mmCIF file of C-alpha atoms in Angstrom:
data_model
loop_
_atom_site.group_PDB
_atom_site.id
_atom_site.type_symbol
_atom_site.label_atom_id
_atom_site.label_comp_id
_atom_site.label_asym_id
_atom_site.label_seq_id
_atom_site.Cartn_x
_atom_site.Cartn_y
_atom_site.Cartn_z
ATOM 1 C CA THR M 14 16.605 -89.214 -7.370
ATOM 2 C CA GLN M 15 15.694 -90.163 -3.798
ATOM 3 C CA LEU M 16 15.991 -87.126 -1.550
ATOM 4 C CA LEU M 17 15.689 -89.064 1.695
ATOM 5 C CA GLU M 18 17.796 -92.184 2.220
ATOM 6 C CA GLN M 19 17.031 -94.477 5.121
ATOM 7 C CA SER M 20 19.289 -97.067 6.721
ATOM 8 C CA PRO M 21 19.274 -99.866 7.326
ATOM 9 C CA GLN M 22 16.861 -101.056 4.665
ATOM 10 C CA PHE M 23 15.983 -104.198 6.629
ATOM 11 C CA LEU M 24 16.382 -105.012 10.319
ATOM 12 C CA SER M 25 15.557 -108.263 12.122
ATOM 13 C CA ILE M 26 16.031 -108.337 15.879
ATOM 14 C CA GLN M 27 14.934 -110.202 18.984
ATOM 15 C CA GLU M 28 12.421 -108.812 21.432
ATOM 16 C CA GLY M 29 14.115 -106.644 24.035
ATOM 17 C CA GLU M 30 16.914 -105.345 21.816
ATOM 18 C CA ASN M 31 17.497 -101.683 21.045
ATOM 19 C CA LEU M 32 17.758 -100.295 17.518
ATOM 20 C CA THR M 33 18.298 -97.067 15.614
ATOM 21 C CA VAL M 34 17.007 -96.154 12.170
ATOM 22 C CA TYR M 35 18.530 -93.288 10.205
ATOM 23 C CA CYS M 36 17.099 -90.867 7.669
ATOM 24 C CA ASN M 37 19.624 -88.813 5.706
ATOM 25 C CA SER M 38 19.546 -86.167 3.020
ATOM 26 C CA SER M 39 21.872 -83.696 1.360
ATOM 27 C CA SER M 40 19.042 -81.163 1.459
ATOM 28 C CA VAL M 41 17.711 -79.070 4.315
ATOM 29 C CA PHE M 42 14.150 -79.769 5.380
ATOM 30 C CA SER M 43 11.868 -77.427 7.254
ATOM 31 C CA SER M 44 10.456 -80.403 9.133
ATOM 32 C CA LEU M 45 10.603 -84.164 9.237
ATOM 33 C CA GLN M 46 7.913 -86.676 10.047
ATOM 34 C CA TRP M 47 8.135 -90.359 10.923
ATOM 35 C CA TYR M 48 5.388 -92.756 9.869
ATOM 36 C CA ARG M 49 4.849 -96.458 10.527
ATOM 37 C CA GLN M 50 3.108 -98.702 8.026
ATOM 38 C CA GLU M 51 1.710 -102.151 8.756
ATOM 39 C CA PRO M 52 0.924 -104.734 6.070
ATOM 40 C CA GLY M 53 -2.230 -103.920 4.110
ATOM 41 C CA GLU M 54 -2.527 -100.469 5.609
ATOM 42 C CA GLY M 55 -1.450 -96.946 4.802
ATOM 43 C CA PRO M 56 1.298 -95.143 6.749
ATOM 44 C CA VAL M 57 0.313 -93.623 10.101
ATOM 45 C CA LEU M 58 2.057 -90.595 11.573
ATOM 46 C CA LEU M 59 4.200 -91.156 14.673
ATOM 47 C CA VAL M 60 5.820 -87.766 15.193
ATOM 48 C CA THR M 61 6.814 -84.459 13.589
ATOM 49 C CA VAL M 62 10.099 -82.672 14.378
ATOM 50 C CA VAL M 63 10.592 -79.088 13.266
ATOM 51 C CA THR M 64 13.571 -77.564 15.088
ATOM 52 C CA GLY M 65 17.217 -78.473 14.451
ATOM 53 C CA GLY M 66 18.471 -80.595 17.356
ATOM 54 C CA GLU M 67 14.954 -81.321 18.570
ATOM 55 C CA VAL M 68 14.366 -84.566 20.460
ATOM 56 C CA LYS M 69 10.920 -86.050 20.960
ATOM 57 C CA LYS M 70 9.956 -89.138 22.923
ATOM 58 C CA LEU M 71 6.948 -91.347 22.378
ATOM 59 C CA LYS M 72 7.030 -94.097 25.016
ATOM 60 C CA ARG M 73 9.943 -96.344 23.941
ATOM 61 C CA LEU M 74 10.568 -94.371 20.733
ATOM 62 C CA THR M 75 12.992 -91.429 20.631
ATOM 63 C CA PHE M 76 13.149 -89.169 17.576
ATOM 64 C CA GLN M 77 15.888 -86.655 16.856
ATOM 65 C CA PHE M 78 16.196 -84.001 14.163
ATOM 66 C CA GLY M 79 19.776 -83.158 13.188
ATOM 67 C CA ASP M 80 21.180 -79.739 14.010
ATOM 68 C CA ALA M 81 21.455 -78.873 10.308
ATOM 69 C CA ARG M 82 17.958 -80.279 9.616
ATOM 70 C CA LYS M 83 19.302 -82.650 6.988
ATOM 71 C CA ASP M 84 18.940 -85.872 8.945
ATOM 72 C CA SER M 85 16.901 -87.601 11.596
ATOM 73 C CA SER M 86 17.024 -90.743 13.680
ATOM 74 C CA LEU M 87 14.524 -93.019 15.354
ATOM 75 C CA HIS M 88 15.670 -95.066 18.354
ATOM 76 C CA ILE M 89 13.545 -97.848 19.802
ATOM 77 C CA THR M 90 14.339 -99.144 23.264
ATOM 78 C CA ALA M 91 13.461 -102.710 24.222
ATOM 79 C CA ALA M 92 11.748 -103.527 20.927
ATOM 80 C CA GLN M 93 8.560 -105.581 21.015
ATOM 81 C CA PRO M 94 6.887 -107.684 18.305
ATOM 82 C CA GLY M 95 4.227 -104.985 18.048
ATOM 83 C CA ASP M 96 6.913 -102.606 16.740
ATOM 84 C CA THR M 97 7.187 -104.695 13.570
ATOM 85 C CA GLY M 98 6.453 -102.696 10.437
ATOM 86 C CA LEU M 99 7.799 -100.365 7.783
ATOM 87 C CA TYR M 100 9.186 -97.113 9.172
ATOM 88 C CA LEU M 101 9.184 -94.133 6.824
ATOM 89 C CA CYS M 102 10.606 -90.692 7.260
ATOM 90 C CA ALA M 103 9.036 -87.872 5.283
ATOM 91 C CA GLY M 104 10.278 -84.363 4.696
ATOM 92 C CA GLY M 105 8.817 -81.057 3.723
ATOM 93 C CA ARG M 106 10.758 -78.129 2.260
ATOM 94 C CA ASN M 107 8.623 -75.046 2.733
ATOM 95 C CA THR M 108 5.992 -76.385 0.398
ATOM 96 C CA ASP M 109 2.954 -78.469 1.098
ATOM 97 C CA LYS M 110 4.543 -81.424 -0.719
ATOM 98 C CA LEU M 111 5.608 -84.341 1.468
ATOM 99 C CA ILE M 112 8.431 -86.546 0.166
ATOM 100 C CA PHE M 113 8.975 -89.980 1.697
ATOM 101 C CA GLY M 114 12.216 -91.798 2.411
ATOM 102 C CA THR M 115 13.216 -95.217 1.136
ATOM 103 C CA GLY M 116 11.891 -96.968 4.263
ATOM 104 C CA THR M 117 13.240 -99.368 6.908
ATOM 105 C CA ARG M 118 11.495 -102.700 7.303
ATOM 106 C CA LEU M 119 11.700 -103.849 10.937
ATOM 107 C CA GLN M 120 10.922 -107.369 12.153
ATOM 108 C CA VAL M 121 10.952 -108.050 15.895
ATOM 109 C CA PHE M 122 10.878 -111.723 16.866
ATOM 110 C CA PRO M 123 9.472 -112.892 20.210
ATOM 111 C CA ASP V 30 -15.074 -89.771 10.489
ATOM 112 C CA ALA V 31 -14.444 -92.916 8.460
ATOM 113 C CA GLY V 32 -11.025 -91.756 7.328
ATOM 114 C CA VAL V 33 -9.774 -91.721 3.764
ATOM 115 C CA ILE V 34 -11.672 -94.276 1.714
ATOM 116 C CA GLN V 35 -10.202 -95.880 -1.372
ATOM 117 C CA SER V 36 -11.793 -98.267 -3.825
ATOM 118 C CA PRO V 37 -11.334 -100.877 -4.982
ATOM 119 C CA ARG V 38 -8.959 -102.519 -2.452
ATOM 120 C CA HIS V 39 -7.670 -104.889 -5.101
ATOM 121 C CA GLU V 40 -7.732 -104.665 -8.868
ATOM 122 C CA VAL V 41 -6.464 -107.200 -11.358
ATOM 123 C CA THR V 42 -6.600 -106.199 -14.988
ATOM 124 C CA GLU V 43 -5.120 -107.158 -18.313
ATOM 125 C CA MET V 44 -2.480 -105.104 -20.038
ATOM 126 C CA GLY V 45 -4.037 -102.443 -22.235
ATOM 127 C CA GLN V 46 -7.185 -102.036 -20.177
ATOM 128 C CA GLU V 47 -8.263 -98.813 -18.502
ATOM 129 C CA VAL V 48 -8.067 -98.721 -14.721
ATOM 130 C CA THR V 49 -9.761 -96.169 -12.464
ATOM 131 C CA LEU V 50 -8.874 -95.821 -8.806
ATOM 132 C CA ARG V 51 -11.119 -93.838 -6.490
ATOM 133 C CA CYS V 52 -10.595 -91.843 -3.324
ATOM 134 C CA LYS V 53 -12.837 -90.065 -0.844
ATOM 135 C CA PRO V 54 -10.793 -87.745 1.411
ATOM 136 C CA ILE V 55 -11.620 -86.840 4.984
ATOM 137 C CA SER V 56 -14.355 -84.224 5.064
ATOM 138 C CA GLY V 57 -12.943 -80.727 5.467
ATOM 139 C CA HIS V 58 -9.457 -81.594 4.253
ATOM 140 C CA ASP V 59 -8.299 -79.289 1.476
ATOM 141 C CA TYR V 60 -5.259 -81.258 0.305
ATOM 142 C CA LEU V 61 -5.328 -84.604 -1.491
ATOM 143 C CA PHE V 62 -2.290 -86.643 -2.517
ATOM 144 C CA TRP V 63 -1.869 -89.688 -4.739
ATOM 145 C CA TYR V 64 1.157 -91.913 -4.003
ATOM 146 C CA ARG V 65 2.417 -95.135 -5.558
ATOM 147 C CA GLN V 66 4.333 -97.697 -3.515
ATOM 148 C CA THR V 67 6.604 -100.450 -4.869
ATOM 149 C CA MET V 68 9.421 -102.422 -3.318
ATOM 150 C CA MET V 69 11.907 -100.964 -5.781
ATOM 151 C CA ARG V 70 11.015 -97.271 -5.565
ATOM 152 C CA GLY V 71 9.229 -96.958 -2.224
ATOM 153 C CA LEU V 72 6.462 -94.403 -1.768
ATOM 154 C CA GLU V 73 6.436 -91.936 -4.664
ATOM 155 C CA LEU V 74 4.282 -88.828 -4.877
ATOM 156 C CA LEU V 75 2.372 -88.782 -8.164
ATOM 157 C CA ILE V 76 0.201 -85.682 -7.903
ATOM 158 C CA TYR V 77 -1.480 -83.507 -5.323
ATOM 159 C CA PHE V 78 -4.464 -81.174 -5.227
ATOM 160 C CA ASN V 79 -5.339 -78.141 -3.139
ATOM 161 C CA ASN V 80 -8.996 -77.133 -3.062
ATOM 162 C CA ASN V 81 -9.652 -79.516 -5.981
ATOM 163 C CA VAL V 82 -6.990 -77.868 -8.173
ATOM 164 C CA PRO V 83 -3.930 -79.899 -9.276
ATOM 165 C CA ILE V 84 -0.830 -78.187 -7.863
ATOM 166 C CA ASP V 85 2.045 -80.484 -8.792
ATOM 167 C CA ASP V 86 1.816 -83.407 -11.182
ATOM 168 C CA SER V 87 5.548 -83.746 -11.783
ATOM 169 C CA GLY V 88 5.496 -87.237 -10.316
ATOM 170 C CA MET V 89 3.011 -88.620 -12.818
ATOM 171 C CA PRO V 90 4.997 -91.195 -14.792
ATOM 172 C CA GLU V 91 3.660 -90.462 -18.250
ATOM 173 C CA ASP V 92 0.632 -89.449 -20.261
ATOM 174 C CA ARG V 93 -1.076 -92.756 -19.563
ATOM 175 C CA PHE V 94 -1.750 -91.477 -16.049
ATOM 176 C CA SER V 95 -4.337 -88.810 -15.296
ATOM 177 C CA ALA V 96 -5.990 -87.604 -12.103
ATOM 178 C CA LYS V 97 -9.063 -85.515 -11.438
ATOM 179 C CA MET V 98 -10.786 -84.012 -8.453
ATOM 180 C CA PRO V 99 -14.233 -82.844 -9.574
ATOM 181 C CA ASN V 100 -15.269 -81.881 -6.043
ATOM 182 C CA ALA V 101 -13.959 -81.758 -2.493
ATOM 183 C CA SER V 102 -15.136 -85.258 -1.660
ATOM 184 C CA PHE V 103 -13.933 -87.305 -4.619
ATOM 185 C CA SER V 104 -10.831 -87.916 -6.702
ATOM 186 C CA THR V 105 -9.867 -90.435 -9.361
ATOM 187 C CA LEU V 106 -6.573 -91.717 -10.730
ATOM 188 C CA LYS V 107 -6.864 -93.247 -14.165
ATOM 189 C CA ILE V 108 -4.376 -95.344 -16.091
ATOM 190 C CA GLN V 109 -5.071 -95.856 -19.779
ATOM 191 C CA PRO V 110 -3.735 -98.096 -21.201
ATOM 192 C CA SER V 111 -2.368 -100.032 -18.235
ATOM 193 C CA GLU V 112 0.959 -101.899 -18.391
ATOM 194 C CA PRO V 113 2.486 -104.602 -16.144
ATOM 195 C CA ARG V 114 5.021 -102.103 -14.776
ATOM 196 C CA ASP V 115 2.103 -100.110 -13.318
ATOM 197 C CA SER V 116 1.541 -102.916 -10.799
ATOM 198 C CA ALA V 117 1.874 -101.358 -7.348
ATOM 199 C CA VAL V 118 -0.103 -100.237 -4.326
ATOM 200 C CA TYR V 119 -1.668 -96.829 -4.910
ATOM 201 C CA PHE V 120 -2.403 -94.684 -1.866
ATOM 202 C CA CYS V 121 -4.542 -91.635 -1.487
ATOM 203 C CA ALA V 122 -3.914 -89.276 1.438
ATOM 204 C CA SER V 123 -5.563 -86.092 2.626
ATOM 205 C CA LYS V 124 -4.713 -83.342 5.089
ATOM 206 C CA GLY V 125 -6.268 -80.162 6.344
ATOM 207 C CA GLY V 126 -4.026 -77.131 6.006
ATOM 208 C CA ALA V 127 -1.035 -76.014 3.987
ATOM 209 C CA TRP V 128 1.590 -76.274 6.689
ATOM 210 C CA VAL V 129 3.911 -79.112 5.743
ATOM 211 C CA ASN V 130 3.863 -80.372 9.339
ATOM 212 C CA THR V 131 0.152 -81.114 9.175
ATOM 213 C CA GLU V 132 -0.550 -84.813 9.495
ATOM 214 C CA ALA V 133 -1.392 -86.632 6.281
ATOM 215 C CA PHE V 134 -4.033 -89.354 6.662
ATOM 216 C CA PHE V 135 -3.738 -92.294 4.306
ATOM 217 C CA GLY V 136 -6.318 -94.664 2.924
ATOM 218 C CA GLN V 137 -5.766 -98.419 2.946
ATOM 219 C CA GLY V 138 -4.552 -98.370 -0.626
ATOM 220 C CA THR V 139 -5.510 -100.100 -3.868
ATOM 221 C CA ARG V 140 -3.327 -103.027 -4.855
ATOM 222 C CA LEU V 141 -3.172 -102.998 -8.657
ATOM 223 C CA THR V 142 -1.946 -105.980 -10.623
ATOM 224 C CA VAL V 143 -1.640 -105.689 -14.385
ATOM 225 C CA VAL V 144 -1.113 -109.020 -16.136
#
């Protein structure tokens, strides 16, 4: 059973377009993290959100944690080819165990 | 710090053979995680250790898989006997601190192919 479902699974867009990736669960999480993984590498942390309704910005990336702490979104403005990669959300539920979502594979074409 | 170091980077083995994957966590980190990544199932947690002690191995697929952490700077994941369905990329990650928000640092992974 996958606790964290991401959508869409795949996304191919042109440079300059905006996009949103979603991470949903039926369970409440104490925090959510977003990671990006490039081919041949391990995931690298982008951001951690801990408070329901929290919004964090990282340059052209905007992360939001849902009010009920069951979902999160990642919005990229004016996507660039360097944003290409696998985006993973990961949740923790008051334990030290980190569970990863199903992933969204993003391809940005020049 | 060199980061989390995994070896080998690639492993090709025949079905039935024993495979040992190795991981050196970041110095000072007290948590170590083993994950398996496939296209079908994504990134699955297999087992994790705190201060070299296994805490949760509920993700280990079956008895063919075993993991050890004899000291704070070394861990192994062993598959014996290996099967084609074990083919995947295996990641080791470490973090310092129990708080779930603490950043986990991943190694580059070991790509295992069982033929």
